[in-house]
CSV table of C-alpha atoms and ligand atoms in Angstrom, one decimal:
chain,number,residue,atom,x,y,z
A,1,MET,CA,-44.1,3.7,5.3
A,2,GLU,CA,-46.8,2.4,3.0
A,3,GLN,CA,-49.6,4.7,3.7
A,4,ALA,CA,-50.1,7.9,5.5
A,5,PRO,CA,-51.7,7.3,9.0
A,6,ARG,CA,-54.9,9.0,9.5
A,7,LYS,CA,-54.7,12.4,11.2
A,8,ARG,CA,-56.9,12.6,14.3
A,9,LYS,CA,-59.6,15.3,14.3
A,10,CYS,CA,-58.6,18.2,16.4
A,11,ASP,CA,-60.6,18.2,19.6
A,12,SER,CA,-58.5,20.9,21.4
A,13,ASP,CA,-59.7,23.9,19.8
A,14,GLN,CA,-62.7,24.8,22.1
A,15,SER,CA,-62.4,28.6,21.7
A,16,PRO,CA,-64.4,30.5,19.1
A,17,THR,CA,-61.1,31.3,17.2
A,18,PRO,CA,-62.1,32.6,13.6
A,19,VAL,CA,-61.2,30.1,11.0
A,20,CYS,CA,-60.0,31.2,7.7
A,21,ILE,CA,-58.8,29.1,4.8
A,22,VAL,CA,-55.4,29.2,3.4
A,23,HIS,CA,-54.8,28.0,-0.2
A,24,VAL,CA,-51.6,26.2,-0.9
A,25,ASP,CA,-50.9,24.2,-4.1
A,26,GLY,CA,-54.6,24.2,-4.9
A,27,LEU,CA,-55.4,22.7,-1.5
A,28,LYS,CA,-57.6,24.3,1.3
A,29,TYR,CA,-56.3,24.3,4.7
A,30,ALA,CA,-58.0,25.6,7.9
A,31,ASP,CA,-56.0,28.4,9.6
A,32,THR,CA,-57.0,28.6,13.2
A,33,MET,CA,-53.5,29.6,14.5
A,34,VAL,CA,-53.9,32.1,17.4
A,35,GLU,CA,-51.7,35.0,18.2
A,36,PRO,CA,-48.8,33.5,20.1
A,37,ASN,CA,-47.2,34.2,23.4
A,38,LYS,CA,-44.1,31.9,23.7
A,39,ILE,CA,-43.9,29.5,20.7
A,40,LEU,CA,-42.1,26.2,20.5
A,41,LEU,CA,-40.1,26.2,17.1
A,42,ALA,CA,-38.8,22.7,16.2
A,43,PHE,CA,-36.5,22.2,13.3
A,44,ASP,CA,-35.2,19.2,11.4
A,45,PHE,CA,-31.6,19.4,10.2
A,46,ASP,CA,-30.8,17.6,6.9
A,47,HIS,CA,-32.5,19.3,4.0
A,48,THR,CA,-34.0,21.9,6.3
A,49,ILE,CA,-31.1,23.8,8.0
A,50,VAL,CA,-28.4,22.4,5.7
A,51,ASP,CA,-29.2,22.0,2.0
A,52,GLY,CA,-28.3,18.4,1.8
A,53,ASN,CA,-27.9,15.2,3.9
A,54,SER,CA,-25.0,15.2,6.4
A,55,ASP,CA,-24.9,11.5,6.4
A,56,THR,CA,-24.5,10.9,2.7
A,57,TRP,CA,-22.4,14.0,2.2
A,58,ILE,CA,-19.4,12.7,4.0
A,59,THR,CA,-19.2,9.9,1.3
A,60,GLY,CA,-17.6,12.7,-0.7
A,61,CYS,CA,-14.5,12.1,1.3
A,62,LEU,CA,-13.8,8.9,-0.9
A,63,PRO,CA,-12.6,9.0,-4.4
A,64,ASP,CA,-15.2,6.5,-5.5
A,65,PRO,CA,-18.8,5.9,-4.6
A,66,LEU,CA,-19.5,3.4,-1.7
A,67,PRO,CA,-19.4,-0.2,-2.8
A,68,VAL,CA,-22.7,-1.7,-3.9
A,69,THR,CA,-22.3,-4.5,-1.3
A,70,LEU,CA,-22.2,-1.9,1.5
A,71,LYS,CA,-25.2,-0.1,0.2
A,72,GLN,CA,-27.1,-3.3,0.0
A,73,ASP,CA,-26.5,-3.7,3.9
A,74,TYR,CA,-29.1,-0.9,4.5
A,75,ILE,CA,-32.3,-2.2,6.1
A,76,LYS,CA,-35.3,0.2,6.0
A,77,GLY,CA,-35.8,2.0,9.2
A,78,GLN,CA,-32.1,1.0,10.6
A,79,TRP,CA,-30.3,4.0,9.1
A,80,THR,CA,-28.1,4.4,12.3
A,81,ASN,CA,-26.9,0.8,12.0
A,82,TYR,CA,-26.1,1.4,8.2
A,83,MET,CA,-24.2,4.5,9.1
A,84,ARG,CA,-22.0,2.7,11.5
A,85,LYS,CA,-20.9,0.5,8.8
A,86,VAL,CA,-20.3,3.6,6.5
A,87,LEU,CA,-18.2,5.3,9.1
A,88,ALA,CA,-16.3,2.0,9.6
A,89,TYR,CA,-15.7,1.8,5.9
A,90,LEU,CA,-14.5,5.4,5.6
A,91,ASN,CA,-12.1,4.9,8.6
A,92,ASP,CA,-10.8,1.8,6.9
A,93,SER,CA,-10.2,3.9,3.7
A,94,GLY,CA,-8.2,6.4,5.5
A,95,VAL,CA,-10.8,9.0,6.0
A,96,THR,CA,-9.7,10.6,9.4
A,97,VAL,CA,-11.9,12.4,11.8
A,98,GLY,CA,-10.2,15.6,10.6
A,99,LYS,CA,-11.3,14.9,6.9
A,100,LEU,CA,-14.9,14.3,7.9
A,101,LYS,CA,-15.0,17.6,9.9
A,102,ALA,CA,-13.5,19.4,7.0
A,103,ARG,CA,-15.9,18.0,4.5
A,104,LEU,CA,-18.9,18.6,6.8
A,105,LYS,CA,-17.9,22.3,7.1
A,106,GLU,CA,-18.2,22.7,3.4
A,107,MET,CA,-22.0,22.0,3.6
A,108,GLN,CA,-24.1,25.0,2.9
A,109,LEU,CA,-27.2,26.2,4.7
A,110,VAL,CA,-30.4,26.4,2.9
A,111,GLU,CA,-30.8,29.9,1.5
A,112,GLY,CA,-32.1,32.3,4.0
A,113,MET,CA,-31.5,29.8,6.9
A,114,ALA,CA,-28.6,31.8,8.4
A,115,GLU,CA,-30.7,35.1,8.4
A,116,LEU,CA,-33.5,33.2,10.1
A,117,LEU,CA,-31.4,31.6,12.8
A,118,CYS,CA,-29.6,35.0,13.3
A,119,TRP,CA,-33.1,36.8,13.8
A,120,LEU,CA,-34.1,33.9,16.2
A,121,ALA,CA,-31.0,34.3,18.3
A,122,SER,CA,-32.5,37.8,19.2
A,123,GLU,CA,-36.0,36.4,19.8
A,124,HIS,CA,-35.5,34.1,22.8
A,125,ASP,CA,-38.4,35.9,24.6
A,126,ARG,CA,-40.8,34.8,21.8
A,127,PHE,CA,-39.4,31.3,20.8
A,128,ASP,CA,-38.1,28.2,22.3
A,129,VAL,CA,-36.0,26.7,19.6
A,130,ILE,CA,-35.0,23.0,19.2
A,131,LEU,CA,-33.6,20.9,16.8
A,132,VAL,CA,-34.6,17.2,16.2
A,133,SER,CA,-32.5,15.3,13.8
A,134,ASP,CA,-31.7,11.8,12.7
A,135,SER,CA,-28.2,12.9,12.0
A,136,ASN,CA,-25.8,13.0,14.8
A,137,SER,CA,-24.3,15.2,17.5
A,138,LEU,CA,-20.9,15.5,16.0
A,139,PHE,CA,-21.9,16.3,12.5
A,140,ILE,CA,-24.4,18.9,13.7
A,141,ASP,CA,-22.0,20.5,16.1
A,142,TRP,CA,-19.3,20.8,13.5
A,143,ILE,CA,-21.6,22.4,11.0
A,144,LEU,CA,-23.4,24.8,13.4
A,145,GLN,CA,-19.9,25.7,14.8
A,146,ARG,CA,-18.8,27.0,11.3
A,147,VAL,CA,-21.7,29.4,11.0
A,148,ASP,CA,-21.5,30.0,14.9
A,149,LEU,CA,-25.2,29.2,15.3
A,150,GLN,CA,-25.2,26.5,18.0
A,151,HIS,CA,-26.5,29.0,20.5
A,152,VAL,CA,-29.8,29.5,18.7
A,153,PHE,CA,-31.0,26.0,19.8
A,154,GLY,CA,-32.0,25.4,23.4
A,155,HIS,CA,-32.0,21.7,22.9
A,156,ILE,CA,-30.6,19.4,20.2
A,157,PHE,CA,-32.2,15.9,20.1
A,158,THR,CA,-30.2,13.6,17.9
A,159,ASN,CA,-28.1,10.4,17.8
A,160,PRO,CA,-25.1,10.8,20.2
A,161,ALA,CA,-21.8,10.4,18.6
A,162,THR,CA,-18.3,10.6,19.8
A,163,VAL,CA,-14.7,9.9,18.7
A,164,ASP,CA,-12.9,7.1,20.5
A,165,ALA,CA,-9.1,7.1,21.3
A,166,CYS,CA,-8.3,5.4,18.0
A,167,GLY,CA,-10.2,8.2,16.0
A,168,HIS,CA,-13.1,6.1,15.2
A,169,VAL,CA,-16.7,7.9,15.1
A,170,LEU,CA,-19.0,5.9,17.7
A,171,LEU,CA,-22.6,6.4,16.8
A,172,LYS,CA,-25.5,5.4,19.2
A,173,PRO,CA,-29.3,5.6,18.7
A,174,HIS,CA,-31.1,8.6,20.3
A,175,HIS,CA,-33.5,6.3,22.2
A,176,SER,CA,-35.7,3.3,21.7
A,177,HIS,CA,-39.4,3.6,21.2
A,178,SER,CA,-42.4,1.5,20.1
A,179,CYS,CA,-43.7,3.9,17.2
A,180,SER,CA,-44.2,1.7,14.0
A,181,ARG,CA,-43.8,4.6,11.7
A,182,CYS,CA,-40.5,5.8,12.7
A,183,PRO,CA,-36.8,4.5,12.4
A,184,VAL,CA,-35.9,2.3,15.3
A,185,ASN,CA,-33.4,4.8,16.7
A,186,LEU,CA,-35.6,8.0,16.8
A,187,CYS,CA,-39.2,8.9,16.9
A,188,LYS,CA,-39.4,12.5,16.4
A,189,GLY,CA,-43.0,12.5,17.5
A,190,GLN,CA,-42.2,11.1,20.9
A,191,VAL,CA,-39.3,13.5,21.3
A,192,LEU,CA,-41.7,16.4,20.6
A,193,ARG,CA,-44.3,15.1,23.0
A,194,GLU,CA,-42.0,14.4,25.8
A,195,TYR,CA,-40.2,17.7,25.4
A,196,VAL,CA,-43.6,19.6,25.6
A,197,ALA,CA,-44.5,17.5,28.7
A,198,SER,CA,-41.3,18.3,30.4
A,199,GLN,CA,-41.8,22.1,30.3
A,200,PRO,CA,-43.2,23.9,33.3
A,201,CYS,CA,-45.2,26.3,31.0
A,202,CYS,CA,-47.4,25.5,28.1
A,203,PHE,CA,-46.4,26.9,24.7
A,204,SER,CA,-49.0,29.0,23.0
A,205,SER,CA,-48.4,27.0,19.9
A,206,ILE,CA,-45.8,24.7,18.2
A,207,VAL,CA,-44.3,25.4,14.9
A,208,TYR,CA,-42.4,22.4,13.1
A,209,VAL,CA,-40.1,22.9,10.2
A,210,GLY,CA,-39.0,19.9,8.2
A,211,ASP,CA,-38.8,18.2,4.9
A,212,GLY,CA,-38.8,14.3,5.2
A,213,ALA,CA,-41.0,11.3,5.8
A,214,ASN,CA,-39.7,10.9,9.4
A,215,ASP,CA,-41.0,14.5,10.1
A,216,LEU,CA,-44.6,13.3,9.7
A,217,CYS,CA,-44.9,11.7,13.1
A,218,PRO,CA,-44.3,14.9,15.2
A,219,VAL,CA,-46.7,16.7,12.7
A,220,LEU,CA,-49.4,14.2,13.7
A,221,SER,CA,-49.0,15.5,17.3
A,222,LEU,CA,-49.8,19.0,16.4
A,223,SER,CA,-53.1,20.5,16.9
A,224,CYS,CA,-55.0,23.2,14.9
A,225,LYS,CA,-53.3,26.2,16.8
A,226,ASP,CA,-50.0,24.9,15.7
A,227,ALA,CA,-48.2,25.2,12.3
A,228,VAL,CA,-46.2,22.7,10.1
A,229,LEU,CA,-43.7,24.2,7.6
A,230,PRO,CA,-42.9,21.5,5.0
A,231,ARG,CA,-40.2,22.2,2.6
A,232,LYS,CA,-41.5,22.5,-1.0
A,233,GLY,CA,-40.8,19.7,-3.2
A,234,TYR,CA,-39.8,17.2,-0.5
A,235,SER,CA,-41.7,14.2,0.8
A,236,LEU,CA,-43.2,15.8,4.0
A,237,MET,CA,-45.4,17.9,1.8
A,238,ARG,CA,-46.4,14.9,-0.2
A,239,TRP,CA,-47.5,13.0,3.0
A,240,ILE,CA,-49.4,16.0,4.2
A,241,LYS,CA,-51.3,16.2,0.8
A,242,GLU,CA,-52.1,12.5,1.3
A,243,LEU,CA,-53.4,13.2,4.8
A,244,LEU,CA,-55.7,15.8,3.3
A,245,SER,CA,-56.9,13.7,0.5
A,246,GLU,CA,-58.0,11.1,2.9
A,247,ASP,CA,-60.6,13.2,4.8
A,248,SER,CA,-61.3,16.7,3.7
A,249,THR,CA,-63.0,17.3,7.2
A,250,ASN,CA,-59.7,16.9,9.0
A,251,VAL,CA,-58.6,20.1,10.7
A,252,LEU,CA,-54.9,20.1,10.3
A,253,PRO,CA,-52.4,22.6,11.8
A,254,HIS,CA,-51.7,25.8,9.7
A,255,ILE,CA,-49.6,24.6,6.7
A,256,VAL,CA,-46.9,26.8,5.3
A,257,PRO,CA,-44.7,25.4,2.6
A,258,TRP,CA,-41.5,27.1,2.1
A,259,ASP,CA,-38.5,27.3,-0.4
A,260,THR,CA,-36.1,29.5,1.7
A,261,GLY,CA,-35.5,30.6,5.3
A,262,PHE,CA,-36.6,34.0,4.3
A,263,GLU,CA,-40.2,32.7,3.8
A,264,ILE,CA,-40.1,31.0,7.2
A,265,LEU,CA,-38.7,34.3,8.8
A,266,GLN,CA,-41.6,36.2,7.2
A,267,PHE,CA,-44.2,33.8,8.5
A,268,LEU,CA,-42.7,34.0,12.1
A,269,GLN,CA,-42.5,37.7,12.0
A,270,ARG,CA,-46.1,37.9,10.8
A,271,ILE,CA,-47.5,35.7,13.5
A,272,THR,CA,-45.5,37.4,16.2
A,273,GLY,CA,-46.4,41.0,15.0
A,274,THR,CA,-42.7,41.8,14.5
A,275,THR,CA,-42.8,42.8,10.7
B,301,MG,MG1,-34.6,16.4,6.9
B,302,ZN,ZN1,-42.8,8.1,15.6
């Protein structure tokens, strides 16, 4: 991704919703978020729910770093293909599925995320919670099982993974798409748009929580009544700043950078009047 794509101007906010300005890191953001009815809350997983990257975390099963020749096999935008090779290498090195699972269960959630997800589990009347991740279904299931929080997510959109009879992890792409800014196996923007279109009712707003460059595409689908919550210090925040610097007249979704799940919890409680 060489340059942040231009954010379209919001043309959906026809109502005279009062606009206030939120100041974040010295930048101004239009805040037109309306009082919600039912909100779609979409989470990324790596570096958002868990405090690390589950795909790279598993290499800790090995006594040594991955061979340089294997790392050089990575082609930009084709992470899933690379992960297949990493998983095969781990298997050849004697790392069983049991060891992978045990390693992943050691991953810690981001501070405050367990409290946030527990609160959301009791707020199904207000939120439809989904997960959109470029990890895979096995890793996500194992980690969420440990903390007993799978039930919080109504849908999990990720790369499907299974274990075959020989104990090999088989990894497939989530879908195919034509989006030029996303990895070939997953366009989170398309996932979000298709999910919203598939629902019988409209959401009052969408809140997207993420950290990475591949979270930018869904953010570009958001309107001024929605919100993006980029993790502070991670690349999504930098991409959003670049969008803002391109054209100061752009009306973006409400932007709420965060460090911990507690800040996300406070934001959600504020917009739903549940503080
Ligand atoms: Mg992430
Ligand atoms: Zn995309």
